[in-house]
CSV table of C-alpha atoms and ligand atoms in Angstrom, one decimal:
chain,number,residue,atom,x,y,z
A,201,UNK,CA,111.4,95.6,127.0
A,202,UNK,CA,114.7,94.2,125.6
A,203,UNK,CA,114.8,91.2,123.1
A,204,UNK,CA,116.7,89.9,119.9
A,205,UNK,CA,115.9,92.4,117.8
A,206,UNK,CA,117.0,94.8,120.9
A,207,UNK,CA,120.6,93.4,121.1
A,208,UNK,CA,121.1,92.4,117.9
A,209,UNK,CA,121.1,96.7,116.7
A,210,UNK,CA,122.0,97.8,120.1
A,211,UNK,CA,119.4,99.9,121.4
A,212,UNK,CA,117.0,99.6,124.2
A,213,UNK,CA,113.7,99.9,122.7
A,214,UNK,CA,112.9,97.5,119.5
A,215,UNK,CA,111.4,100.9,117.3
A,216,UNK,CA,113.0,101.6,114.6
A,217,UNK,CA,111.9,104.9,112.8
A,218,UNK,CA,111.3,104.8,109.0
A,219,UNK,CA,113.7,106.3,106.4
A,220,UNK,CA,111.9,108.6,104.9
A,221,UNK,CA,112.7,110.3,101.7
A,222,UNK,CA,113.7,114.0,101.7
A,223,UNK,CA,112.4,114.3,105.6
A,224,UNK,CA,114.3,111.7,107.2
A,225,UNK,CA,117.4,113.7,108.4
A,226,UNK,CA,120.0,113.8,111.4
A,227,UNK,CA,118.0,115.9,112.8
A,228,UNK,CA,115.1,113.0,113.1
A,229,UNK,CA,117.8,110.3,113.5
A,230,UNK,CA,119.8,111.3,115.7
A,231,UNK,CA,117.1,112.2,118.2
A,232,UNK,CA,114.8,109.1,117.5
A,233,UNK,CA,118.5,107.5,118.4
A,234,UNK,CA,119.4,109.2,121.1
A,235,UNK,CA,115.9,108.0,123.0
A,236,UNK,CA,116.3,104.4,122.4
A,237,UNK,CA,115.1,103.3,119.3
A,238,UNK,CA,117.0,103.1,115.7
A,239,UNK,CA,117.0,106.4,113.6
A,240,UNK,CA,117.3,106.0,110.4
A,241,UNK,CA,118.6,109.0,107.5
A,242,UNK,CA,117.3,108.5,104.7
A,243,UNK,CA,119.6,107.4,101.5
A,244,UNK,CA,117.4,109.4,99.1
A,245,UNK,CA,119.1,111.8,98.3
A,246,UNK,CA,122.3,113.1,96.1
A,247,UNK,CA,125.9,111.9,98.1
A,248,UNK,CA,127.1,114.8,99.8
A,249,UNK,CA,124.3,115.7,101.3
A,250,UNK,CA,123.6,111.9,102.9
A,251,UNK,CA,127.1,111.9,104.1
A,252,UNK,CA,126.6,115.5,105.9
A,253,UNK,CA,123.5,114.6,107.4
A,254,UNK,CA,125.6,110.9,108.4
A,255,UNK,CA,128.0,113.1,109.9
A,256,UNK,CA,125.8,115.7,111.6
A,257,UNK,CA,124.0,112.4,113.0
A,258,UNK,CA,126.8,111.2,114.5
A,259,UNK,CA,127.3,114.9,116.8
A,260,UNK,CA,123.9,114.8,117.7
A,261,UNK,CA,124.7,110.9,119.0
A,262,UNK,CA,126.9,108.3,119.7
A,263,UNK,CA,123.9,105.6,119.3
A,264,UNK,CA,123.4,103.1,116.3
A,265,UNK,CA,121.7,104.5,113.8
A,266,UNK,CA,120.9,103.3,110.9
A,267,UNK,CA,120.3,104.5,106.4
A,268,UNK,CA,117.6,103.7,104.4
A,269,UNK,CA,118.6,103.0,101.2
A,270,UNK,CA,116.4,102.5,98.2
A,271,UNK,CA,118.0,100.3,95.7
A,272,UNK,CA,116.4,101.5,92.5
A,273,UNK,CA,117.8,105.0,93.0
A,274,UNK,CA,120.9,106.0,90.4
A,275,UNK,CA,122.7,107.1,93.4
A,276,UNK,CA,122.3,103.2,95.5
A,277,UNK,CA,126.1,101.7,94.6
A,278,UNK,CA,127.2,105.0,95.5
A,279,UNK,CA,125.1,105.0,99.1
A,280,UNK,CA,125.7,101.6,99.5
A,281,UNK,CA,129.8,102.1,99.9
A,282,UNK,CA,129.8,105.2,101.6
A,283,UNK,CA,127.6,103.8,104.8
A,284,UNK,CA,131.1,101.5,104.7
A,285,UNK,CA,133.0,104.4,104.8
A,286,UNK,CA,131.0,106.4,107.5
A,287,UNK,CA,131.0,103.6,109.3
A,288,UNK,CA,127.0,103.1,109.8
A,289,UNK,CA,125.5,100.2,111.7
A,290,UNK,CA,122.4,98.7,110.4
A,291,UNK,CA,121.1,99.4,106.1
A,292,UNK,CA,117.1,99.6,105.7
A,293,UNK,CA,117.0,98.8,101.6
A,294,UNK,CA,113.7,98.8,99.6
A,295,UNK,CA,112.7,98.4,96.1
A,296,UNK,CA,115.0,96.3,95.2
A,297,UNK,CA,117.8,93.4,96.0
A,298,UNK,CA,120.1,94.3,98.1
A,299,UNK,CA,122.4,91.2,97.3
A,300,UNK,CA,125.4,92.8,94.8
A,301,UNK,CA,126.0,94.5,98.3
A,302,UNK,CA,125.1,91.7,100.7
A,303,UNK,CA,129.0,90.6,100.8
A,304,UNK,CA,130.3,94.6,101.6
A,305,UNK,CA,128.2,95.0,104.0
A,306,UNK,CA,128.7,92.2,106.2
A,307,UNK,CA,132.1,92.5,106.0
A,308,UNK,CA,131.8,96.4,107.2
A,309,UNK,CA,129.5,94.8,110.3
A,310,UNK,CA,126.8,95.9,108.5
A,311,UNK,CA,123.1,94.9,110.1
A,312,UNK,CA,121.4,94.4,106.8
A,313,UNK,CA,117.1,94.4,107.1
A,314,UNK,CA,115.0,94.8,104.0
A,315,UNK,CA,111.7,96.2,103.6
A,316,UNK,CA,109.8,93.9,102.8
A,317,UNK,CA,105.6,93.3,101.5
A,318,UNK,CA,105.2,89.2,100.7
A,319,UNK,CA,106.1,86.3,102.1
A,320,UNK,CA,108.5,85.3,99.3
A,321,UNK,CA,109.9,88.1,99.5
A,322,UNK,CA,111.1,87.9,102.7
A,323,UNK,CA,112.3,83.9,102.2
A,324,UNK,CA,114.8,85.7,99.5
A,325,UNK,CA,115.6,88.3,102.0
A,326,UNK,CA,116.5,85.5,104.5
A,327,UNK,CA,118.3,83.3,101.7
A,328,UNK,CA,120.8,86.3,101.1
A,329,UNK,CA,121.9,87.0,104.0
A,330,UNK,CA,119.5,90.1,106.0
A,331,UNK,CA,119.4,90.1,109.5
A,332,UNK,CA,116.0,90.8,109.8
A,333,UNK,CA,113.1,92.2,107.8
A,334,UNK,CA,110.5,94.8,107.8
A,335,UNK,CA,107.5,92.9,106.8
A,336,UNK,CA,105.2,96.3,106.0
A,337,UNK,CA,101.5,96.7,105.1
A,338,UNK,CA,99.5,98.4,102.7
A,339,UNK,CA,98.2,101.2,106.0
A,340,UNK,CA,101.5,102.4,106.3
A,341,UNK,CA,102.8,105.9,104.5
A,342,UNK,CA,104.8,106.4,101.3
A,343,UNK,CA,105.5,103.0,99.1
A,344,UNK,CA,102.7,100.1,99.4
A,345,UNK,CA,102.2,96.7,99.3
A,346,UNK,CA,98.7,95.0,98.7
A,347,UNK,CA,98.3,93.1,102.3
A,348,UNK,CA,97.6,94.7,105.4
A,349,UNK,CA,99.5,94.5,108.2
A,350,UNK,CA,97.3,92.5,110.6
A,351,UNK,CA,97.1,89.5,106.6
A,352,UNK,CA,101.1,89.9,106.3
A,353,UNK,CA,102.6,89.8,110.2
A,354,UNK,CA,101.7,86.0,111.2
A,355,UNK,CA,102.1,85.0,107.2
A,356,UNK,CA,106.0,86.2,107.6
A,357,UNK,CA,106.8,85.1,111.3
A,358,UNK,CA,106.0,81.6,109.6
A,359,UNK,CA,108.5,81.6,106.9
A,360,UNK,CA,111.4,83.2,108.3
A,361,UNK,CA,113.9,82.4,111.7
A,362,UNK,CA,114.9,85.8,111.2
A,363,UNK,CA,113.8,88.7,113.0
A,364,UNK,CA,110.3,90.4,112.1
A,365,UNK,CA,109.8,94.2,112.2
A,366,UNK,CA,106.3,94.9,112.1
A,367,UNK,CA,105.6,98.4,110.0
A,368,UNK,CA,101.9,99.8,108.7
A,369,UNK,CA,99.6,101.3,110.7
A,370,UNK,CA,101.3,101.7,114.2
A,371,UNK,CA,101.1,104.8,116.0
A,372,UNK,CA,100.7,103.8,119.8
A,373,UNK,CA,100.8,100.7,122.1
A,374,UNK,CA,98.3,99.1,120.6
A,375,UNK,CA,99.7,98.8,117.5
A,376,UNK,CA,103.5,98.3,119.5
A,377,UNK,CA,101.3,95.4,120.7
A,378,UNK,CA,99.6,93.4,118.4
A,379,UNK,CA,102.5,93.8,116.7
A,380,UNK,CA,104.0,91.5,119.2
A,381,UNK,CA,100.8,89.2,119.3
A,382,UNK,CA,101.4,88.6,115.9
A,383,UNK,CA,105.0,87.6,116.2
A,384,UNK,CA,106.5,90.8,115.4
A,385,UNK,CA,110.0,91.3,117.6
A,386,UNK,CA,110.1,95.3,117.0
A,387,UNK,CA,107.9,98.2,114.8
A,388,UNK,CA,108.7,100.2,112.2
A,389,UNK,CA,107.0,103.8,112.9
A,390,UNK,CA,106.8,106.9,110.1
A,391,UNK,CA,103.5,108.5,110.4
A,392,UNK,CA,103.7,109.5,114.1
A,393,UNK,CA,107.9,110.5,113.1
A,394,UNK,CA,106.3,112.7,111.0
A,395,UNK,CA,104.8,115.1,113.7
A,396,UNK,CA,107.1,115.2,115.4
A,397,UNK,CA,109.4,118.1,117.4
A,398,UNK,CA,112.6,116.9,115.8
A,399,UNK,CA,111.2,116.0,112.2
A,400,UNK,CA,112.0,119.2,110.0
A,401,UNK,CA,109.4,118.7,107.8
A,402,UNK,CA,107.0,121.1,106.9
A,403,UNK,CA,104.5,122.9,109.1
A,404,UNK,CA,101.4,123.1,106.6
A,405,UNK,CA,102.7,118.7,106.0
A,406,UNK,CA,102.9,118.4,109.6
A,407,UNK,CA,99.1,119.7,110.2
A,408,UNK,CA,98.3,117.6,107.1
A,409,UNK,CA,99.0,115.0,109.0
A,410,UNK,CA,97.8,116.8,112.8
A,411,UNK,CA,94.8,117.1,110.8
A,412,UNK,CA,93.7,113.7,108.6
A,413,UNK,CA,90.7,111.2,109.5
A,414,UNK,CA,90.5,108.1,109.9
A,415,UNK,CA,89.0,108.5,105.8
A,416,UNK,CA,91.9,110.5,104.6
A,417,UNK,CA,93.8,108.9,102.5
A,418,UNK,CA,94.0,107.3,99.2
A,419,UNK,CA,96.1,105.3,96.5
A,420,UNK,CA,97.8,106.9,94.4
A,421,UNK,CA,99.8,105.2,90.9
A,422,UNK,CA,98.4,101.1,91.4
A,423,UNK,CA,98.3,101.7,87.6
A,424,UNK,CA,102.2,102.6,87.3
A,425,UNK,CA,103.5,99.7,89.1
A,426,UNK,CA,104.4,101.9,91.9
A,427,UNK,CA,101.0,102.5,94.5
A,428,UNK,CA,101.6,104.9,97.3
A,429,UNK,CA,99.5,106.1,99.7
A,430,UNK,CA,98.7,109.7,99.9
A,431,UNK,CA,96.6,112.4,102.3
A,432,UNK,CA,94.3,112.8,99.6
A,433,UNK,CA,94.4,116.5,97.8
A,434,UNK,CA,94.2,118.1,94.6
A,435,UNK,CA,97.1,116.5,93.0
A,436,UNK,CA,96.1,113.0,94.7
A,437,UNK,CA,92.3,113.7,92.5
A,438,UNK,CA,94.3,115.1,89.2
A,439,UNK,CA,96.7,111.6,89.5
A,440,UNK,CA,93.4,109.2,90.5
A,441,UNK,CA,91.8,111.7,87.4
A,442,UNK,CA,94.1,110.9,84.8
A,443,UNK,CA,94.7,107.0,85.9
A,444,UNK,CA,91.0,107.2,85.4
A,445,UNK,CA,91.5,108.8,81.6
A,446,UNK,CA,94.2,106.2,80.8
A,447,UNK,CA,97.1,108.5,81.0
A,448,UNK,CA,100.3,106.7,80.3
A,449,UNK,CA,103.1,105.8,82.1
A,450,UNK,CA,104.8,108.9,80.9
A,451,UNK,CA,101.5,111.4,81.9
A,452,UNK,CA,101.6,110.5,85.3
A,453,UNK,CA,105.1,109.9,86.3
A,454,UNK,CA,105.3,113.9,84.7
A,455,UNK,CA,102.5,114.2,87.5
A,456,UNK,CA,104.0,113.3,90.1
A,457,UNK,CA,107.7,114.6,89.7
A,458,UNK,CA,108.9,116.1,92.5
A,459,UNK,CA,105.8,116.4,94.0
A,460,UNK,CA,106.9,115.0,98.0
A,461,UNK,CA,110.0,118.1,98.0
A,462,UNK,CA,107.2,119.9,96.6
A,463,UNK,CA,105.2,119.2,99.7
A,464,UNK,CA,107.5,118.3,102.4
A,465,UNK,CA,110.5,120.9,101.9
A,466,UNK,CA,108.0,123.5,100.1
A,467,UNK,CA,105.1,123.5,102.5
A,468,UNK,CA,102.9,123.2,99.1
A,469,UNK,CA,100.1,120.2,100.7
A,470,UNK,CA,97.3,120.7,97.9
A,471,UNK,CA,99.6,120.2,94.3
A,472,UNK,CA,102.3,118.0,96.5
A,473,UNK,CA,102.4,114.6,97.3
A,474,UNK,CA,101.3,114.1,101.1
A,475,UNK,CA,102.8,110.5,102.0
A,476,UNK,CA,101.0,109.7,105.0
A,477,UNK,CA,100.2,106.6,106.5
A,478,UNK,CA,96.0,105.4,107.3
A,479,UNK,CA,96.7,105.8,111.3
A,480,UNK,CA,97.2,109.9,110.5
A,481,UNK,CA,93.8,109.9,111.8
A,482,UNK,CA,94.7,109.0,115.5
A,483,UNK,CA,97.9,111.7,115.5
A,484,UNK,CA,96.7,114.7,117.1
A,485,UNK,CA,99.7,116.6,118.8
A,486,UNK,CA,103.6,117.4,117.8
A,487,UNK,CA,105.8,115.5,120.2
A,488,UNK,CA,110.0,115.4,121.1
A,489,UNK,CA,110.7,111.5,119.9
A,490,UNK,CA,111.1,110.9,123.7
A,491,UNK,CA,108.5,111.4,124.4
A,492,UNK,CA,106.3,109.1,121.5
A,493,UNK,CA,108.9,106.4,122.2
A,494,UNK,CA,108.1,106.0,126.2
A,495,UNK,CA,103.7,106.6,125.1
A,496,UNK,CA,104.3,103.5,122.6
A,497,UNK,CA,106.4,101.0,124.7
A,498,UNK,CA,104.3,102.5,127.8
A,499,UNK,CA,101.6,101.8,126.5
A,500,UNK,CA,102.7,98.4,124.2
A,501,UNK,CA,102.9,97.3,128.1
A,502,UNK,CA,99.6,98.4,129.5
A,503,UNK,CA,97.6,97.0,126.4
A,504,UNK,CA,100.3,93.2,127.2
A,505,UNK,CA,99.9,93.8,130.8
A,506,UNK,CA,96.1,93.6,130.1
A,507,UNK,CA,95.9,90.6,128.3
A,508,UNK,CA,98.3,88.2,130.3
A,509,UNK,CA,101.1,88.0,127.4
A,510,UNK,CA,104.5,88.5,128.0
A,511,UNK,CA,106.6,91.2,125.7
A,512,UNK,CA,110.2,89.5,125.5
B,859,LIG,C1,106.4,110.8,103.8
B,859,LIG,C2,107.1,109.9,103.8
B,859,LIG,C3,107.9,108.5,102.9
B,859,LIG,C4,108.9,106.8,102.8
B,859,LIG,N1,109.6,106.8,102.1
B,859,LIG,C5,110.6,105.9,102.4
B,859,LIG,C6,110.9,105.6,102.1
B,859,LIG,O1,111.9,106.7,101.1
B,859,LIG,N2,112.0,104.1,102.4
B,859,LIG,C7,111.3,103.3,103.1
B,859,LIG,O2,112.0,102.0,102.6
B,859,LIG,N3,110.3,103.4,103.2
B,859,LIG,C8,109.7,104.8,103.5
B,859,LIG,N4,108.5,105.5,103.7
B,859,LIG,C9,107.3,104.0,104.4
B,859,LIG,C10,108.0,104.1,105.5
B,859,LIG,O3,109.9,103.9,106.2
B,859,LIG,C11,107.8,103.2,107.3
B,859,LIG,O4,107.7,102.2,106.5
B,859,LIG,C12,105.7,102.8,107.3
B,859,LIG,O5,106.0,104.5,106.8
B,859,LIG,C13,105.4,102.7,108.4
B,859,LIG,O6,104.1,102.9,108.1
B,859,LIG,P1,103.0,103.6,108.8
B,859,LIG,O7,103.8,105.1,108.2
B,859,LIG,O8,101.6,104.2,109.0
B,859,LIG,O9,104.3,104.8,110.1
B,859,LIG,C14,107.4,106.5,104.0
B,859,LIG,C15,106.6,106.8,104.9
B,859,LIG,C16,106.4,108.3,104.6
B,859,LIG,C17,104.8,108.7,105.5
């Protein structure tokens, strides 16, 4: 199932692992890359940690992997330089414009793939020189936009000439096949990789995803302009109550501060933020990254063969 995205990124299957803050480390990224996808290390962390994880990943795999850079991060400038120094082959970006780094990254042969949630942003990124875009629907875990994957992907595909990678709500072969049907040439998966054996997120977090059903996620933070999809718990209810009671942005930010590491590293899934997507209800076992990617690709082939489609 090799295609343009595989050729561009030097990977076997067009499957990217979402670069999840506080979670996506060398263990997960290298396992995904070894299994034929593209692993991503989070760049939302202190610079030394990111450098160490990049070096660890290089020891674990000689296949390509990338770094996800949230451009609003205070460390963005440093991380932008680090990926050049360390010879990282792919960068995905979110929360801001990668414009000021584009020339430096291109000179270093880095493929740049911004994450977008609208047609306008996808067009802007293409003009800026992006190699592809990840178009992410609101079903996804973590920070979300407004549009669903089903509505967003074909509109972005029609608007740009660079490859579009679909994200949000894709957790099995049917989702991969549907993404191809909508015109995407690859997928980015976050929530299913949360429960991968090689993912070092706290076991309580994995159990929360494995135990979730279809209606167990909700979006908090719409009033702050930073909406986030999480599995409902005490913290999300407190957050929503404060939003309803017209809490100030400062009060809301104080409640949310440090809440992802509290859940992801400390395992406090009651008072921490358990970011995960609407597909949590579809995910019911912990598996290796290899098995996950095989299941995604074999399932896609079965789904596409069933409807007589093509997958290149
Ligand atoms: C716990 C968690 C943390 C995330 N953190 C980031 C992040 O730091 N940067 C980013 O670009 N996307 C982030 N995402 C989004 C993923 O990269 C990916 O696009 C998304 O999870 C895909 O949708 P899915 O969850 O339905 O598979 C995060 C997602 C989750 C579940």
